Amino acid sequence: MFEIGARLHFDAAHCLRGYQGKCERLHGHRFEVEAVAAAAELDATGLALDFTILKRLLKAVIDELDHAFLNELPPFQQENASSEVIARYIYQRLAPELPAPARLQSVTVWESPGCWARYSEG
Ligand SMILES: [Zn+2]
């Protein structure tokens, strides 16, 4: 199995409803996002998936989150825009976009350099 990853970032604000602590207050992060795609075989050019394709697809999803107040966006109006929920949202948006035979393995979101959350299915 081959795995490749692409990492991009976006800047956004959020606050965690119902959280007891300073994250309840409005604040911002530079969220780092890494998408990992997997493929069992390489194509004729020796690639599992072209990095430029993975980056372009990931960028299209995170551009909608960039410089936003996440709590106001539809995916985060009911659930908090925690790193976990953001990772699942990006995963579910990105997974159907990847060209076969590559498939999305995981999405990891860093809220700060030392803290991340990852979402994957199966
Ligand atoms: Zn936060």
PDB file of C-alpha atoms and ligand atoms in Angstrom:
ATOM      1  CA  MET A   1       0.000   0.000   0.000  1.00  0.00           C
ATOM      2  CA  PHE A   2       1.249   3.463  -0.916  1.00  0.00           C
ATOM      3  CA  GLU A   3       0.252   6.531   1.010  1.00  0.00           C
ATOM      4  CA  ILE A   4       0.749  10.146   0.043  1.00  0.00           C
ATOM      5  CA  GLY A   5      -0.146  13.274   1.944  1.00  0.00           C
ATOM      6  CA  ALA A   6      -0.681  16.948   1.304  1.00  0.00           C
ATOM      7  CA  ARG A   7      -0.787  19.626   3.964  1.00  0.00           C
ATOM      8  CA  LEU A   8      -2.390  23.059   3.739  1.00  0.00           C
ATOM      9  CA  HIS A   9      -3.697  25.516   6.274  1.00  0.00           C
ATOM     10  CA  PHE A  10      -6.531  27.928   6.830  1.00  0.00           C
ATOM     11  CA  ASP A  11      -7.173  30.679   9.368  1.00  0.00           C
ATOM     12  CA  ALA A  12     -10.511  30.782  11.126  1.00  0.00           C
ATOM     13  CA  ALA A  13     -12.311  31.725  14.309  1.00  0.00           C
ATOM     14  CA  HIS A  14     -14.494  29.560  16.498  1.00  0.00           C
ATOM     15  CA  CYS A  15     -15.769  29.168  20.009  1.00  0.00           C
ATOM     16  CA  LEU A  16     -16.846  25.932  21.641  1.00  0.00           C
ATOM     17  CA  ARG A  17     -20.421  26.040  22.906  1.00  0.00           C
ATOM     18  CA  GLY A  18     -20.877  24.331  26.239  1.00  0.00           C
ATOM     19  CA  TYR A  19     -17.158  24.108  26.934  1.00  0.00           C
ATOM     20  CA  GLN A  20     -16.053  25.105  30.408  1.00  0.00           C
ATOM     21  CA  GLY A  21     -12.897  27.080  29.860  1.00  0.00           C
ATOM     22  CA  LYS A  22     -11.253  29.690  27.703  1.00  0.00           C
ATOM     23  CA  CYS A  23     -12.119  27.910  24.424  1.00  0.00           C
ATOM     24  CA  GLU A  24     -15.702  28.965  25.096  1.00  0.00           C
ATOM     25  CA  ARG A  25     -14.613  32.499  24.148  1.00  0.00           C
ATOM     26  CA  LEU A  26     -14.235  33.614  20.548  1.00  0.00           C
ATOM     27  CA  HIS A  27     -10.694  32.990  19.327  1.00  0.00           C
ATOM     28  CA  GLY A  28      -8.788  32.048  16.210  1.00  0.00           C
ATOM     29  CA  HIS A  29      -6.398  29.392  14.975  1.00  0.00           C
ATOM     30  CA  ARG A  30      -4.213  28.677  12.015  1.00  0.00           C
ATOM     31  CA  PHE A  31      -5.596  25.195  11.343  1.00  0.00           C
ATOM     32  CA  GLU A  32      -3.144  22.885   9.589  1.00  0.00           C
ATOM     33  CA  VAL A  33      -4.870  20.165   7.570  1.00  0.00           C
ATOM     34  CA  GLU A  34      -3.247  17.032   6.193  1.00  0.00           C
ATOM     35  CA  ALA A  35      -5.066  14.678   3.853  1.00  0.00           C
ATOM     36  CA  VAL A  36      -3.601  11.210   3.308  1.00  0.00           C
ATOM     37  CA  ALA A  37      -4.577   9.180   0.250  1.00  0.00           C
ATOM     38  CA  ALA A  38      -3.789   5.512  -0.281  1.00  0.00           C
ATOM     39  CA  ALA A  39      -3.464   3.361  -3.368  1.00  0.00           C
ATOM     40  CA  ALA A  40      -2.480  -0.285  -3.729  1.00  0.00           C
ATOM     41  CA  GLU A  41      -0.861   0.290  -7.114  1.00  0.00           C
ATOM     42  CA  LEU A  42       0.903   3.054  -8.983  1.00  0.00           C
ATOM     43  CA  ASP A  43      -0.160   4.474 -12.318  1.00  0.00           C
ATOM     44  CA  ALA A  44       1.974   4.353 -15.470  1.00  0.00           C
ATOM     45  CA  THR A  45       3.953   7.381 -14.300  1.00  0.00           C
ATOM     46  CA  GLY A  46       4.731   5.820 -10.929  1.00  0.00           C
ATOM     47  CA  LEU A  47       2.284   7.888  -8.894  1.00  0.00           C
ATOM     48  CA  ALA A  48      -0.307   6.779  -6.347  1.00  0.00           C
ATOM     49  CA  LEU A  49      -2.052  10.104  -6.881  1.00  0.00           C
ATOM     50  CA  ASP A  50      -0.658  13.324  -8.276  1.00  0.00           C
ATOM     51  CA  PHE A  51       0.160  15.675  -5.367  1.00  0.00           C
ATOM     52  CA  THR A  52      -1.223  18.578  -7.355  1.00  0.00           C
ATOM     53  CA  ILE A  53      -4.612  16.863  -7.611  1.00  0.00           C
ATOM     54  CA  LEU A  54      -4.744  16.104  -3.894  1.00  0.00           C
ATOM     55  CA  LYS A  55      -3.707  19.666  -3.028  1.00  0.00           C
ATOM     56  CA  ARG A  56      -6.221  21.209  -5.421  1.00  0.00           C
ATOM     57  CA  LEU A  57      -9.101  19.105  -4.072  1.00  0.00           C
ATOM     58  CA  LEU A  58      -8.136  19.785  -0.449  1.00  0.00           C
ATOM     59  CA  LYS A  59      -7.752  23.491  -1.131  1.00  0.00           C
ATOM     60  CA  ALA A  60     -11.225  23.692  -2.658  1.00  0.00           C
ATOM     61  CA  VAL A  61     -12.729  22.353   0.582  1.00  0.00           C
ATOM     62  CA  ILE A  62     -10.698  24.420   3.029  1.00  0.00           C
ATOM     63  CA  ASP A  63     -11.072  27.650   1.030  1.00  0.00           C
ATOM     64  CA  GLU A  64     -14.701  27.619   2.187  1.00  0.00           C
ATOM     65  CA  LEU A  65     -13.468  27.651   5.808  1.00  0.00           C
ATOM     66  CA  ASP A  66     -10.671  30.194   5.397  1.00  0.00           C
ATOM     67  CA  HIS A  67     -11.163  33.482   7.283  1.00  0.00           C
ATOM     68  CA  ALA A  68     -14.607  32.391   8.450  1.00  0.00           C
ATOM     69  CA  PHE A  69     -16.308  32.338  11.824  1.00  0.00           C
ATOM     70  CA  LEU A  70     -16.827  28.598  11.758  1.00  0.00           C
ATOM     71  CA  ASN A  71     -19.763  28.568  14.179  1.00  0.00           C
ATOM     72  CA  GLU A  72     -21.827  30.444  11.575  1.00  0.00           C
ATOM     73  CA  LEU A  73     -21.248  27.932   8.758  1.00  0.00           C
ATOM     74  CA  PRO A  74     -23.955  25.271   8.215  1.00  0.00           C
ATOM     75  CA  PRO A  75     -21.752  22.246   9.096  1.00  0.00           C
ATOM     76  CA  PHE A  76     -20.937  23.749  12.495  1.00  0.00           C
ATOM     77  CA  GLN A  77     -24.188  25.370  13.541  1.00  0.00           C
ATOM     78  CA  GLN A  78     -25.338  22.307  15.491  1.00  0.00           C
ATOM     79  CA  GLU A  79     -22.021  20.653  16.336  1.00  0.00           C
ATOM     80  CA  ASN A  80     -19.022  22.560  17.623  1.00  0.00           C
ATOM     81  CA  ALA A  81     -16.259  23.299  15.155  1.00  0.00           C
ATOM     82  CA  SER A  82     -13.783  21.258  17.170  1.00  0.00           C
ATOM     83  CA  SER A  83     -10.726  19.897  15.391  1.00  0.00           C
ATOM     84  CA  GLU A  84     -12.402  16.468  15.439  1.00  0.00           C
ATOM     85  CA  VAL A  85     -15.563  17.730  13.758  1.00  0.00           C
ATOM     86  CA  ILE A  86     -13.583  19.813  11.253  1.00  0.00           C
ATOM     87  CA  ALA A  87     -11.501  16.730  10.347  1.00  0.00           C
ATOM     88  CA  ARG A  88     -14.635  14.634   9.779  1.00  0.00           C
ATOM     89  CA  TYR A  89     -16.262  17.387   7.727  1.00  0.00           C
ATOM     90  CA  ILE A  90     -13.218  17.764   5.452  1.00  0.00           C
ATOM     91  CA  TYR A  91     -12.902  13.976   5.134  1.00  0.00           C
ATOM     92  CA  GLN A  92     -16.515  13.540   4.085  1.00  0.00           C
ATOM     93  CA  ARG A  93     -16.294  16.376   1.559  1.00  0.00           C
ATOM     94  CA  LEU A  94     -12.967  15.220   0.111  1.00  0.00           C
ATOM     95  CA  ALA A  95     -13.442  11.428   0.005  1.00  0.00           C
ATOM     96  CA  PRO A  96     -15.870  11.322  -2.967  1.00  0.00           C
ATOM     97  CA  GLU A  97     -13.655  13.679  -4.991  1.00  0.00           C
ATOM     98  CA  LEU A  98     -10.540  11.507  -5.153  1.00  0.00           C
ATOM     99  CA  PRO A  99      -9.970   9.800  -8.508  1.00  0.00           C
ATOM    100  CA  ALA A 100      -9.784   5.993  -8.410  1.00  0.00           C
ATOM    101  CA  PRO A 101      -7.865   3.915  -7.558  1.00  0.00           C
ATOM    102  CA  ALA A 102      -6.707   6.327  -4.839  1.00  0.00           C
ATOM    103  CA  ARG A 103      -8.942   6.571  -1.781  1.00  0.00           C
ATOM    104  CA  LEU A 104      -8.874   8.907   1.150  1.00  0.00           C
ATOM    105  CA  GLN A 105      -7.219   7.368   4.190  1.00  0.00           C
ATOM    106  CA  SER A 106      -7.451  10.099   6.797  1.00  0.00           C
ATOM    107  CA  VAL A 107      -7.699  13.797   7.479  1.00  0.00           C
ATOM    108  CA  THR A 108      -5.705  15.300  10.355  1.00  0.00           C
ATOM    109  CA  VAL A 109      -6.338  18.784  11.721  1.00  0.00           C
ATOM    110  CA  TRP A 110      -3.805  20.619  13.894  1.00  0.00           C
ATOM    111  CA  GLU A 111      -5.298  23.320  16.066  1.00  0.00           C
ATOM    112  CA  SER A 112      -1.853  24.178  17.408  1.00  0.00           C
ATOM    113  CA  PRO A 113       1.590  22.763  16.633  1.00  0.00           C
ATOM    114  CA  GLY A 114       1.299  20.077  19.308  1.00  0.00           C
ATOM    115  CA  CYS A 115      -2.414  19.184  19.193  1.00  0.00           C
ATOM    116  CA  TRP A 116      -4.199  17.361  16.405  1.00  0.00           C
ATOM    117  CA  ALA A 117      -7.331  15.331  15.704  1.00  0.00           C
ATOM    118  CA  ARG A 118      -7.680  12.725  12.956  1.00  0.00           C
ATOM    119  CA  TYR A 119     -10.700  11.256  11.220  1.00  0.00           C
ATOM    120  CA  SER A 120     -10.821   8.128   9.068  1.00  0.00           C
ATOM    121  CA  GLU A 121     -13.400   5.551   8.057  1.00  0.00           C
ATOM    122  CA  GLY A 122     -12.729   1.816   7.945  1.00  0.00           C
TER     123      GLY A 122
HETATM  124 ZN    ZN B   1     -10.007  26.773  19.497  1.00  0.00          ZN
END
